[in-house]
Tab-separated table of C-alpha atoms in Angstrom:
chain	number	residue	atom	x	y	z
A	86	MET	CA	0.000	0.000	0.000
A	87	ARG	CA	1.048	3.578	-0.559
A	88	THR	CA	0.122	6.724	1.304
A	89	SER	CA	-1.166	9.735	-0.614
A	90	LEU	CA	2.305	11.258	-0.187
A	91	HIS	CA	4.161	8.513	-2.015
A	92	ALA	CA	4.960	10.693	-5.051
A	93	ALA	CA	6.254	13.459	-2.777
A	94	HIS	CA	8.608	10.986	-1.095
A	95	VAL	CA	9.936	9.681	-4.395
A	96	ASP	CA	10.446	13.263	-5.640
A	97	ALA	CA	12.381	14.033	-2.479
A	98	GLY	CA	14.731	11.128	-3.152
A	99	ALA	CA	13.461	8.845	-0.407
A	100	LYS	CA	14.658	5.307	0.013
A	101	ILE	CA	11.402	3.364	0.245
A	102	VAL	CA	11.000	0.224	2.359
A	103	ASP	CA	8.154	-2.068	3.279
A	104	PHE	CA	6.710	-1.320	6.701
A	105	ALA	CA	3.671	-3.309	7.837
A	106	GLY	CA	2.618	-3.658	4.205
A	107	TRP	CA	3.159	0.035	3.440
A	108	GLU	CA	5.779	1.435	1.082
A	109	MET	CA	7.228	4.056	3.410
A	110	PRO	CA	10.231	6.407	3.260
A	111	VAL	CA	12.934	5.110	5.614
A	112	GLU	CA	15.311	7.981	4.851
A	113	TYR	CA	15.808	10.853	2.414
A	114	LEU	CA	19.284	12.333	2.873
A	115	GLY	CA	20.349	10.097	5.748
A	116	VAL	CA	19.006	9.011	9.106
A	117	ARG	CA	21.555	10.953	11.163
A	118	ALA	CA	21.000	14.267	9.406
A	119	GLU	CA	17.220	13.895	9.625
A	120	HIS	CA	17.409	12.929	13.277
A	121	LEU	CA	19.566	15.913	14.180
A	122	ALA	CA	17.345	18.264	12.161
A	123	VAL	CA	14.396	17.214	14.336
A	124	ARG	CA	16.344	17.643	17.593
A	125	GLU	CA	17.760	21.028	16.571
A	126	ARG	CA	15.163	22.557	14.213
A	127	CYS	CA	12.218	20.779	12.711
A	128	GLY	CA	11.357	17.740	10.603
A	129	LEU	CA	8.241	16.569	8.774
A	130	PHE	CA	7.189	12.918	8.768
A	131	ASP	CA	4.499	11.101	6.821
A	132	VAL	CA	2.793	8.805	9.307
A	133	SER	CA	-0.321	8.191	7.222
A	134	HIS	CA	0.177	4.463	7.626
A	135	MET	CA	-0.983	4.732	11.227
A	136	GLY	CA	-4.528	3.705	12.073
A	137	GLN	CA	-7.431	5.830	13.249
A	138	ILE	CA	-10.371	4.166	14.943
A	139	GLU	CA	-13.441	6.204	15.797
A	140	VAL	CA	-15.551	5.235	18.805
A	141	THR	CA	-18.916	6.932	19.238
A	142	GLY	CA	-22.143	6.555	21.154
A	143	PRO	CA	-23.479	7.562	24.545
A	144	ASP	CA	-21.590	4.743	26.264
A	145	ALA	CA	-18.279	5.246	24.416
A	146	ARG	CA	-16.473	6.693	27.436
A	147	ASP	CA	-17.554	3.916	29.817
A	148	PHE	CA	-16.668	1.330	27.191
A	149	LEU	CA	-13.160	2.717	26.679
A	150	GLN	CA	-12.662	3.003	30.429
A	151	ALA	CA	-13.323	-0.742	30.679
A	152	THR	CA	-11.216	-1.590	27.618
A	153	LEU	CA	-8.049	0.568	27.759
A	154	THR	CA	-5.544	0.775	30.610
A	155	ASN	CA	-5.427	4.517	31.301
A	156	ASP	CA	-8.146	6.547	33.049
A	157	ILE	CA	-9.992	8.039	30.116
A	158	THR	CA	-12.279	10.037	32.392
A	159	ARG	CA	-9.285	12.307	33.005
A	160	ILE	CA	-9.439	13.768	29.492
A	161	GLY	CA	-12.130	15.996	28.074
A	162	PRO	CA	-12.793	17.309	24.587
A	163	GLY	CA	-9.583	18.500	22.949
A	164	GLN	CA	-7.272	16.348	25.023
A	165	ALA	CA	-5.190	13.304	24.193
A	166	GLN	CA	-3.898	10.497	26.398
A	167	TYR	CA	-1.319	7.738	26.001
A	168	THR	CA	-2.910	4.402	26.809
A	169	LEU	CA	-2.717	0.710	25.992
A	170	LEU	CA	-5.103	-1.927	24.677
A	171	PRO	CA	-4.635	-5.088	26.759
A	172	ASP	CA	-5.738	-8.614	25.926
A	173	ASP	CA	-7.601	-10.758	28.455
A	174	ASN	CA	-4.311	-11.640	30.219
A	175	GLY	CA	-3.049	-8.082	30.339
A	176	GLY	CA	-0.667	-8.617	27.411
A	177	VAL	CA	-0.331	-5.652	25.125
A	178	ILE	CA	-2.299	-5.700	21.857
A	179	ASP	CA	-1.101	-2.168	21.081
A	180	ASP	CA	-0.165	1.140	22.617
A	181	LEU	CA	-2.056	4.139	21.313
A	182	LEU	CA	-3.145	7.712	21.752
A	183	ALA	CA	-6.795	8.243	22.644
A	184	TYR	CA	-8.231	11.623	21.674
A	185	ALA	CA	-11.412	12.905	23.300
A	186	LEU	CA	-13.203	15.107	20.766
A	187	LEU	CA	-16.545	16.885	21.020
A	188	ASP	CA	-18.678	14.069	19.647
A	189	ARG	CA	-16.364	11.069	19.541
A	190	PHE	CA	-13.192	9.383	20.647
A	191	LEU	CA	-10.404	8.825	18.170
A	192	LEU	CA	-7.833	6.094	18.793
A	193	VAL	CA	-4.571	6.400	16.863
A	194	VAL	CA	-2.936	2.971	16.664
A	195	ASN	CA	0.140	1.409	15.094
A	196	ALA	CA	-0.063	0.526	11.396
A	197	SER	CA	0.889	-3.081	12.049
A	198	ASN	CA	-1.906	-3.459	14.596
A	199	ILE	CA	-4.905	-1.852	12.914
A	200	ASP	CA	-6.695	-5.132	12.289
A	201	ALA	CA	-5.910	-6.492	15.756
A	202	CYS	CA	-7.144	-3.292	17.415
A	203	VAL	CA	-10.306	-3.025	15.332
A	204	GLY	CA	-11.034	-6.685	15.988
A	205	ARG	CA	-10.502	-6.434	19.718
A	206	ILE	CA	-12.429	-3.210	20.203
A	207	THR	CA	-15.301	-4.235	17.938
A	208	GLY	CA	-15.476	-7.587	19.705
A	209	LEU	CA	-15.853	-5.970	23.115
A	210	ALA	CA	-18.138	-3.070	22.105
A	211	PRO	CA	-21.653	-3.310	23.537
A	212	ALA	CA	-24.794	-2.175	21.764
A	213	GLY	CA	-24.830	1.605	21.714
A	214	VAL	CA	-21.118	1.923	20.960
A	215	GLU	CA	-20.102	2.239	17.339
A	216	VAL	CA	-16.550	1.408	16.235
A	217	VAL	CA	-15.436	2.530	12.772
A	218	ASP	CA	-11.988	2.080	11.198
A	219	ARG	CA	-11.182	5.429	9.542
A	220	SER	CA	-7.580	4.470	8.739
A	221	PRO	CA	-7.904	4.345	4.932
A	222	ASP	CA	-9.437	7.836	4.817
A	223	VAL	CA	-7.033	9.655	7.133
A	224	GLY	CA	-3.697	11.189	6.221
A	225	MET	CA	-1.344	12.015	9.069
A	226	LEU	CA	1.787	14.157	9.252
A	227	ALA	CA	4.098	14.760	12.194
A	228	LEU	CA	5.836	18.148	12.351
A	229	GLN	CA	8.414	17.715	15.104
A	230	GLY	CA	11.212	19.808	16.539
A	231	PRO	CA	11.746	22.971	18.588
A	232	SER	CA	10.977	25.219	15.608
A	233	TRP	CA	7.714	23.530	14.658
A	234	ALA	CA	5.709	26.710	15.196
A	235	LYS	CA	7.821	28.685	12.740
A	236	ALA	CA	7.039	26.166	10.030
A	237	LEU	CA	3.335	26.021	10.860
A	238	THR	CA	2.659	29.765	11.393
A	239	PRO	CA	2.467	30.855	7.762
A	240	VAL	CA	-0.074	28.204	6.739
A	241	ALA	CA	-2.314	27.561	9.784
A	242	SER	CA	-5.406	29.328	10.945
A	243	PRO	CA	-6.158	29.907	13.674
A	244	GLU	CA	-2.574	29.692	14.828
A	245	PRO	CA	-2.658	26.658	17.119
A	246	PHE	CA	0.192	27.788	19.345
A	247	SER	CA	-1.676	28.128	22.583
A	248	LEU	CA	-2.079	24.363	22.518
A	249	GLN	CA	-0.414	22.643	25.422
A	250	TYR	CA	1.268	19.254	25.213
A	251	MET	CA	-1.355	16.530	24.603
A	252	GLU	CA	-4.036	18.979	23.505
A	253	ALA	CA	-5.777	18.894	20.123
A	254	THR	CA	-7.827	21.355	18.128
A	255	GLU	CA	-9.436	21.691	14.746
A	256	ALA	CA	-7.586	24.112	12.517
A	257	SER	CA	-7.142	24.882	8.877
A	258	VAL	CA	-3.711	24.152	7.423
A	259	ALA	CA	-3.203	25.350	3.851
A	260	GLY	CA	-6.981	25.636	3.665
A	261	VAL	CA	-7.425	21.966	4.569
A	262	PRO	CA	-9.554	21.102	7.623
A	263	CYS	CA	-7.243	19.325	10.053
A	264	LEU	CA	-7.042	18.010	13.567
A	265	VAL	CA	-3.831	19.490	14.993
A	266	ALA	CA	-2.484	17.936	18.196
A	267	ARG	CA	0.547	18.690	20.371
A	268	THR	CA	1.639	15.068	20.272
A	269	GLY	CA	4.450	13.063	18.732
A	270	TYR	CA	6.932	10.207	18.997
A	271	THR	CA	10.250	12.039	18.889
A	272	GLY	CA	10.607	13.638	22.326
A	273	GLU	CA	10.650	17.078	20.752
A	274	PRO	CA	7.838	19.600	20.908
A	275	GLY	CA	5.705	19.519	17.799
A	276	VAL	CA	2.356	18.639	16.341
A	277	GLU	CA	0.691	15.780	14.586
A	278	ILE	CA	-1.763	16.764	11.883
A	279	MET	CA	-4.609	14.568	10.669
A	280	CYS	CA	-6.732	15.334	7.597
A	281	ASP	CA	-8.437	13.625	4.663
A	282	ALA	CA	-5.837	11.379	3.072
A	283	ASP	CA	-6.486	12.972	-0.311
A	284	GLN	CA	-5.578	16.383	1.067
A	285	ALA	CA	-2.400	15.357	2.898
A	286	PRO	CA	-0.186	16.300	-0.087
A	287	ALA	CA	-1.548	19.871	0.017
A	288	VAL	CA	-0.645	20.126	3.719
A	289	TRP	CA	2.791	18.558	3.125
A	290	ASP	CA	3.537	20.889	0.199
A	291	ALA	CA	2.387	23.966	2.111
A	292	LEU	CA	4.625	23.154	5.098
A	293	MET	CA	7.548	22.406	2.791
A	294	GLY	CA	6.884	25.671	0.950
A	295	THR	CA	7.157	27.914	4.004
A	296	PRO	CA	10.319	29.990	4.484
A	297	TYR	CA	11.128	27.899	7.543
A	298	ARG	CA	11.100	24.699	5.549
A	299	PRO	CA	11.216	21.573	7.743
A	300	GLY	CA	13.441	18.704	6.644
A	301	ALA	CA	11.681	15.626	5.319
A	302	ALA	CA	12.284	12.884	7.866
A	303	GLY	CA	11.759	9.157	7.420
A	304	LEU	CA	10.899	6.194	9.561
A	305	GLY	CA	14.595	5.597	10.269
A	306	ALA	CA	14.910	8.883	12.128
A	307	ARG	CA	11.533	8.339	13.759
A	308	ASP	CA	12.908	5.116	15.237
A	309	THR	CA	16.214	6.574	16.477
A	310	LEU	CA	14.428	9.605	17.963
A	311	ARG	CA	11.947	7.487	19.897
A	312	LEU	CA	14.682	5.099	21.018
A	313	GLU	CA	16.740	7.892	22.614
A	314	MET	CA	13.617	8.901	24.536
A	315	GLY	CA	12.979	5.325	25.647
A	316	TYR	CA	9.552	5.334	24.008
A	317	PRO	CA	8.512	1.713	23.497
A	318	LEU	CA	7.748	0.348	20.035
A	319	TYR	CA	5.150	-2.351	19.594
A	320	GLY	CA	6.800	-5.554	18.406
A	321	ASN	CA	10.123	-4.609	20.025
A	322	GLU	CA	9.411	-3.559	23.605
A	323	LEU	CA	5.687	-4.308	23.727
A	324	SER	CA	3.914	-7.566	22.902
A	325	ARG	CA	1.234	-9.862	24.184
A	326	ASP	CA	3.917	-11.709	26.158
A	327	ARG	CA	4.177	-8.989	28.800
A	328	THR	CA	1.905	-6.488	30.499
A	329	PRO	CA	2.824	-2.784	30.325
A	330	ILE	CA	4.288	-2.938	33.860
A	331	PRO	CA	7.813	-4.291	33.147
A	332	ALA	CA	8.072	-1.706	30.341
A	333	GLY	CA	7.755	1.024	32.980
A	334	LEU	CA	4.282	2.036	31.818
A	335	LYS	CA	2.503	1.791	35.161
A	336	TRP	CA	1.806	5.525	34.816
A	337	ALA	CA	-0.427	4.718	31.827
A	338	CYS	CA	-2.375	2.031	33.715
A	339	ASP	CA	-5.155	3.150	36.022
A	340	LEU	CA	-4.558	0.541	38.689
A	341	LYS	CA	-6.486	2.533	41.266
A	342	HIS	CA	-9.780	2.002	39.478
A	343	GLY	CA	-8.852	-1.103	37.485
A	344	GLY	CA	-11.719	-2.873	35.759
A	345	PHE	CA	-9.970	-3.369	32.420
A	346	PRO	CA	-8.674	-6.746	31.186
A	347	GLY	CA	-5.501	-7.786	32.970
A	348	ALA	CA	-5.790	-5.100	35.656
A	349	GLU	CA	-5.418	-7.562	38.534
A	350	ARG	CA	-2.255	-9.089	37.069
A	351	MET	CA	-0.824	-5.621	36.509
A	352	GLN	CA	-1.710	-4.672	40.081
A	353	ARG	CA	0.163	-7.728	41.372
A	354	GLU	CA	3.169	-6.972	39.187
A	355	ALA	CA	3.202	-3.356	40.302
A	356	GLU	CA	3.133	-4.399	43.956
A	357	ASN	CA	5.512	-7.351	43.847
A	358	GLY	CA	7.794	-6.213	41.076
A	359	THR	CA	8.465	-8.083	37.853
A	360	PRO	CA	11.375	-10.454	37.238
A	361	GLU	CA	12.638	-8.175	34.483
A	362	LYS	CA	12.454	-4.528	33.552
A	363	LEU	CA	12.945	-2.461	30.446
A	364	VAL	CA	16.057	-0.277	30.659
A	365	GLY	CA	18.105	1.997	28.460
A	366	ILE	CA	21.622	0.820	27.663
A	367	VAL	CA	24.584	2.637	26.183
A	368	LEU	CA	27.740	0.944	24.923
A	369	THR	CA	30.913	2.243	26.533
A	370	GLU	CA	33.038	0.970	23.662
A	371	LYS	CA	32.625	1.010	19.884
A	372	GLY	CA	29.807	-1.064	18.479
A	373	ILE	CA	26.081	-1.059	17.893
A	374	PRO	CA	23.629	-3.189	19.881
A	375	ARG	CA	20.742	-4.663	17.894
A	376	GLY	CA	17.405	-6.225	18.780
A	377	GLY	CA	17.962	-9.826	19.891
A	378	CYS	CA	21.491	-9.356	21.233
A	379	PRO	CA	21.910	-11.141	24.593
A	380	VAL	CA	22.688	-8.993	27.663
A	381	LEU	CA	25.373	-10.550	29.867
A	382	VAL	CA	26.663	-10.141	33.419
A	383	ASP	CA	29.733	-12.226	34.288
A	384	GLY	CA	29.188	-14.164	31.073
A	385	GLN	CA	25.644	-15.205	32.057
A	386	GLN	CA	22.646	-13.981	30.074
A	387	VAL	CA	20.480	-11.635	32.157
A	388	GLY	CA	18.403	-10.122	29.393
A	389	THR	CA	17.892	-9.332	25.735
A	390	VAL	CA	18.175	-6.165	23.675
A	391	THR	CA	14.816	-5.218	22.138
A	392	SER	CA	15.914	-2.196	20.035
A	393	GLY	CA	19.349	-0.870	19.223
A	394	THR	CA	21.042	1.630	16.983
A	395	LEU	CA	23.818	4.155	16.800
A	396	SER	CA	22.352	7.084	18.732
A	397	PRO	CA	22.734	10.066	16.396
A	398	SER	CA	22.554	12.519	19.312
A	399	LEU	CA	25.051	10.722	21.552
A	400	GLY	CA	27.264	9.218	18.851
A	401	VAL	CA	27.407	5.863	20.626
A	402	GLY	CA	25.665	2.542	20.368
A	403	ALA	CA	22.446	2.679	22.383
A	404	GLY	CA	19.423	0.514	22.918
A	405	LEU	CA	16.581	-0.706	25.049
A	406	ALA	CA	16.678	-4.085	26.751
A	407	TYR	CA	14.702	-6.229	29.125
A	408	VAL	CA	17.058	-7.268	31.914
A	409	SER	CA	16.469	-9.122	35.166
A	410	SER	CA	15.398	-6.586	37.750
A	411	GLU	CA	18.502	-7.011	39.920
A	412	HIS	CA	20.572	-5.654	37.023
A	413	ALA	CA	18.247	-2.800	36.106
A	414	GLU	CA	19.733	-0.082	38.301
A	415	ARG	CA	21.162	2.966	36.590
A	416	GLY	CA	24.931	2.626	36.240
A	417	THR	CA	24.907	-1.171	36.280
A	418	ARG	CA	27.721	-2.463	34.086
A	419	LEU	CA	26.733	-5.100	31.565
A	420	GLU	CA	27.976	-6.638	28.386
A	421	ILE	CA	26.050	-6.875	25.149
A	422	ASP	CA	26.831	-9.893	22.995
A	423	VAL	CA	26.949	-8.306	19.535
A	424	ARG	CA	27.094	-11.275	17.160
A	425	GLY	CA	29.545	-13.125	19.352
A	426	LYS	CA	31.591	-10.127	20.451
A	427	PRO	CA	30.958	-8.923	24.023
A	428	LYS	CA	30.758	-5.130	24.223
A	429	ALA	CA	30.879	-3.183	27.496
A	430	ALA	CA	27.665	-1.332	28.276
A	431	GLU	CA	25.929	0.519	31.065
A	432	VAL	CA	22.322	0.975	32.192
A	433	VAL	CA	21.289	4.619	31.702
A	434	THR	CA	18.285	6.678	32.696
A	435	LEU	CA	15.633	7.443	30.103
A	436	PRO	CA	15.397	9.627	28.179
A	437	MET	CA	19.029	9.347	27.102
A	438	VAL	CA	18.956	12.902	25.777
A	439	ASP	CA	17.924	16.214	27.286
A	440	SER	CA	14.716	16.540	25.293
A	441	SER	CA	11.100	16.971	26.280
A	442	PRO	CA	7.983	17.303	24.151
A	443	ARG	CA	6.618	19.708	26.769
A	444	LYS	CA	9.213	22.351	25.984
A	445	GLU	CA	7.857	25.664	24.768
A	446	HIS	CA	8.321	26.361	21.097
A	447	HIS	CA	10.819	28.936	19.936
A	448	SER	CA	8.723	31.762	18.545
B	93	MET	CA	26.632	10.449	-1.092
B	94	SER	CA	28.356	9.871	-4.406
B	95	ASP	CA	27.192	9.342	-7.995
B	96	GLU	CA	26.627	5.807	-9.241
B	97	THR	CA	29.849	4.577	-10.786
B	98	TYR	CA	31.584	1.237	-11.391
B	99	PRO	CA	35.229	1.819	-12.377
B	100	ALA	CA	36.455	-0.224	-15.320
B	101	ASP	CA	39.751	-1.157	-13.641
B	102	LEU	CA	38.067	-3.154	-10.851
B	103	ARG	CA	36.720	-6.698	-10.613
B	104	TYR	CA	33.355	-7.318	-8.943
B	105	HIS	CA	31.884	-10.018	-6.716
B	106	PRO	CA	28.108	-10.720	-6.796
B	107	GLU	CA	27.853	-9.730	-3.117
B	108	HIS	CA	28.720	-6.180	-4.265
B	109	ASP	CA	32.385	-6.100	-3.360
B	110	TRP	CA	35.184	-4.832	-5.565
B	111	VAL	CA	38.858	-5.801	-5.920
B	112	ARG	CA	41.694	-3.647	-7.188
B	113	VAL	CA	44.532	-6.020	-8.096
B	114	ASP	CA	48.163	-4.951	-7.768
B	115	GLY	CA	50.434	-7.927	-8.470
B	116	ASP	CA	49.784	-10.521	-5.774
B	117	GLU	CA	48.221	-7.913	-3.510
B	118	ALA	CA	44.732	-6.479	-3.746
B	119	THR	CA	42.496	-3.850	-2.177
B	120	PHE	CA	38.885	-4.688	-1.253
B	121	GLY	CA	35.871	-2.449	-0.822
B	122	VAL	CA	32.136	-2.380	-1.417
B	123	THR	CA	30.446	-1.046	-4.531
B	124	TRP	CA	28.318	2.030	-5.010
B	125	TYR	CA	25.292	-0.283	-5.137
B	126	ALA	CA	26.177	-1.806	-1.754
B	127	GLN	CA	26.636	1.506	0.024
B	128	ASP	CA	23.427	2.853	-1.507
B	129	ALA	CA	21.470	-0.188	-0.328
B	130	LEU	CA	22.952	0.082	3.155
B	131	GLY	CA	22.405	3.818	3.546
B	132	GLU	CA	24.657	6.039	5.605
B	133	VAL	CA	27.419	3.855	7.049
B	134	VAL	CA	28.043	4.589	10.726
B	135	TYR	CA	30.255	1.713	11.852
B	136	TYR	CA	33.014	-0.442	10.350
B	137	ASP	CA	34.103	-3.574	12.170
B	138	PRO	CA	37.270	-4.643	10.337
B	139	PRO	CA	39.209	-7.926	10.518
B	140	GLU	CA	42.444	-8.211	12.469
B	141	MET	CA	45.722	-7.630	10.686
B	142	GLY	CA	47.070	-10.980	9.560
B	143	ALA	CA	43.611	-12.587	9.519
B	144	THR	CA	42.633	-14.768	6.573
B	145	THR	CA	39.890	-13.896	4.134
B	146	THR	CA	38.074	-16.675	2.308
B	147	VAL	CA	36.344	-15.982	-0.974
B	148	GLY	CA	32.575	-15.733	-0.517
B	149	GLN	CA	32.802	-15.444	3.266
B	150	SER	CA	32.422	-12.484	5.610
B	151	TYR	CA	35.591	-10.688	6.721
B	152	GLY	CA	33.962	-7.783	8.567
B	153	GLU	CA	30.810	-5.782	9.047
B	154	LEU	CA	29.432	-2.461	7.925
B	155	GLU	CA	26.502	-0.984	9.818
B	156	SER	CA	24.061	1.737	8.994
B	157	VAL	CA	21.808	3.252	11.640
B	158	LYS	CA	19.203	0.687	10.662
B	159	ALA	CA	21.051	-2.461	9.696
B	160	VAL	CA	24.155	-4.650	9.792
B	161	SER	CA	25.758	-6.015	6.646
B	162	ASP	CA	28.461	-8.648	6.356
B	163	ILE	CA	31.310	-7.723	4.038
B	164	ILE	CA	31.983	-10.653	1.726
B	165	ALA	CA	35.520	-11.357	0.580
B	166	PRO	CA	35.815	-11.312	-3.219
B	167	ALA	CA	39.015	-13.355	-2.959
B	168	SER	CA	41.043	-15.330	-0.422
B	169	GLY	CA	44.127	-13.924	1.192
B	170	GLU	CA	45.878	-12.538	4.253
B	171	VAL	CA	44.979	-9.111	5.639
B	172	LEU	CA	47.952	-6.741	5.230
B	173	ALA	CA	46.236	-3.471	6.116
B	174	VAL	CA	42.933	-2.146	7.418
B	175	ASN	CA	41.694	1.313	6.424
B	176	GLU	CA	41.768	3.074	9.784
B	177	LYS	CA	40.354	6.209	8.190
B	178	VAL	CA	37.095	4.355	7.591
B	179	GLU	CA	37.059	3.148	11.191
B	180	GLY	CA	37.109	6.783	12.273
B	181	ALA	CA	34.862	8.113	9.502
B	182	PRO	CA	32.693	5.257	8.187
B	183	GLU	CA	30.751	7.638	5.935
B	184	LEU	CA	33.770	7.539	3.569
B	185	VAL	CA	32.239	4.295	2.291
B	186	ASN	CA	29.312	6.394	1.050
B	187	SER	CA	31.184	9.419	-0.202
B	188	ASP	CA	34.117	7.654	-1.890
B	189	PRO	CA	33.498	3.890	-2.087
B	190	TYR	CA	36.376	3.203	-4.522
B	191	GLY	CA	38.872	5.675	-3.071
B	192	ASP	CA	39.176	6.708	0.567
B	193	GLY	CA	36.402	4.254	1.409
B	194	TRP	CA	38.515	1.141	0.697
B	195	LEU	CA	38.288	-1.439	3.494
B	196	ILE	CA	41.259	-3.828	3.554
B	197	ARG	CA	44.393	-4.687	1.658
B	198	VAL	CA	45.302	-8.374	1.294
B	199	ARG	CA	47.996	-10.674	-0.099
B	200	LEU	CA	46.098	-12.974	-2.462
B	201	SER	CA	46.510	-16.687	-1.718
B	202	ASP	CA	44.952	-17.902	-4.959
B	203	PRO	CA	44.938	-15.257	-7.705
B	204	SER	CA	43.108	-17.678	-10.013
B	205	GLU	CA	39.970	-16.918	-7.948
B	206	LEU	CA	39.901	-13.539	-9.681
B	207	ASP	CA	38.872	-15.295	-12.907
B	208	GLY	CA	35.497	-15.981	-11.290
B	209	LEU	CA	34.774	-12.274	-10.736
B	210	MET	CA	32.899	-9.913	-13.041
B	211	ASP	CA	34.240	-6.976	-14.993
B	212	GLU	CA	32.398	-3.667	-15.019
B	213	ALA	CA	30.090	-4.578	-17.924
B	214	ALA	CA	29.165	-7.942	-16.444
B	215	TYR	CA	28.517	-6.378	-13.026
B	216	ARG	CA	26.281	-3.695	-14.541
B	217	ASP	CA	24.337	-6.435	-16.362
B	218	TYR	CA	24.100	-8.325	-13.088
B	219	LEU	CA	22.711	-5.259	-11.304
B	220	GLN	CA	20.124	-4.824	-14.081
B	221	GLY	CA	18.834	-8.298	-13.319
B	222	LEU	CA	18.363	-7.702	-9.574
């Protein structure tokens, strides 16, 4: 499948790869340059492959409260919330952003999990709750980086700059009706913009045509940016094999009220601790950890790397790993077995970089 | 990044490695096609000096941000030199794959292996078929 921006990516010289059945740009000029452009200025991503599921009806809020892990009663119209969709055992079907809008909830889910999410949510929905997969109709761009507002100012109305982190509003961008939200997956301040898929190229072109032109950024940079922040990726850090608790996502699970599938197991894990925890790791010698590399202490395996790369911001090999909880303390020295070669590494706090999506924009 | 070129004075291995022969010694590197497929190279893990390369087998690794790639030896031999410049600046493999981006220098143990490699025209035809 192709997004409506495919021609724009090809024109921009993108290297296209298959991602969850989508032909997506992995990089344009190079992952490192795109990554650093987002950290220092601003980058524009096509994330139209992501899924959008609309949930409506008088009982939609109660239904989502009983279906997702976070406390959805804490958000009102125009607010977004990070949450997870658990299976009956508390395993993770997907992580997602739930948007409360005036007349509906919108769930933005991972491209690879659209069918699983639609199936799960539809299967649980009672009469009076309508679940509709809007994914094919919705185009989605992410404008990310400290200078996002400079790129958006010339083409947006009203200027959506009073938005706080995790707030959303309807706005016109290049004359196209959009939902603009202060959300993202990079750790930088910025917005995500949803509109009719057919109109996404007009929004892309308008943003690229502003004097403060953002750099086109691909999925490669999206992955390295999220990794430095310690944001989990479904399929790497999250799966049905674990609840959100060992991934450090207790904050996104409303264990006080509970009532969602797997809540009791998560409560137990939160109280008793889990045998392993997700940590950030940084190599203290040359090398690059990769998903699947064993984590060793005194030659014994104590965990496994789930994501790894060369951190463009830090210039060293960095990754995320599940390790046994006794080795999860910051500063713990470990070794990563990189294809048979042990490399010295250390547990670090997340995020690995001094970034925050809550930062004010540079005006 | 560099423009797509395949110098006529080199011999090519189907795993996208080139050889520049100089008597019984040779220089190895990866082709423009290989570096383009890999993307920006950020790490070079070279063999030890004195190690043996075996035709068709990996003698080191190149890594991009996204992926790891084995470097396949286009001929057998003994490693005489490793390009330390590429260890410090792996992006040379992208910017100058046939020049400053060379990877190792070897003493060939069986120069007849070179007869099995492609010349520029054959390699270009091979790329067309991929």
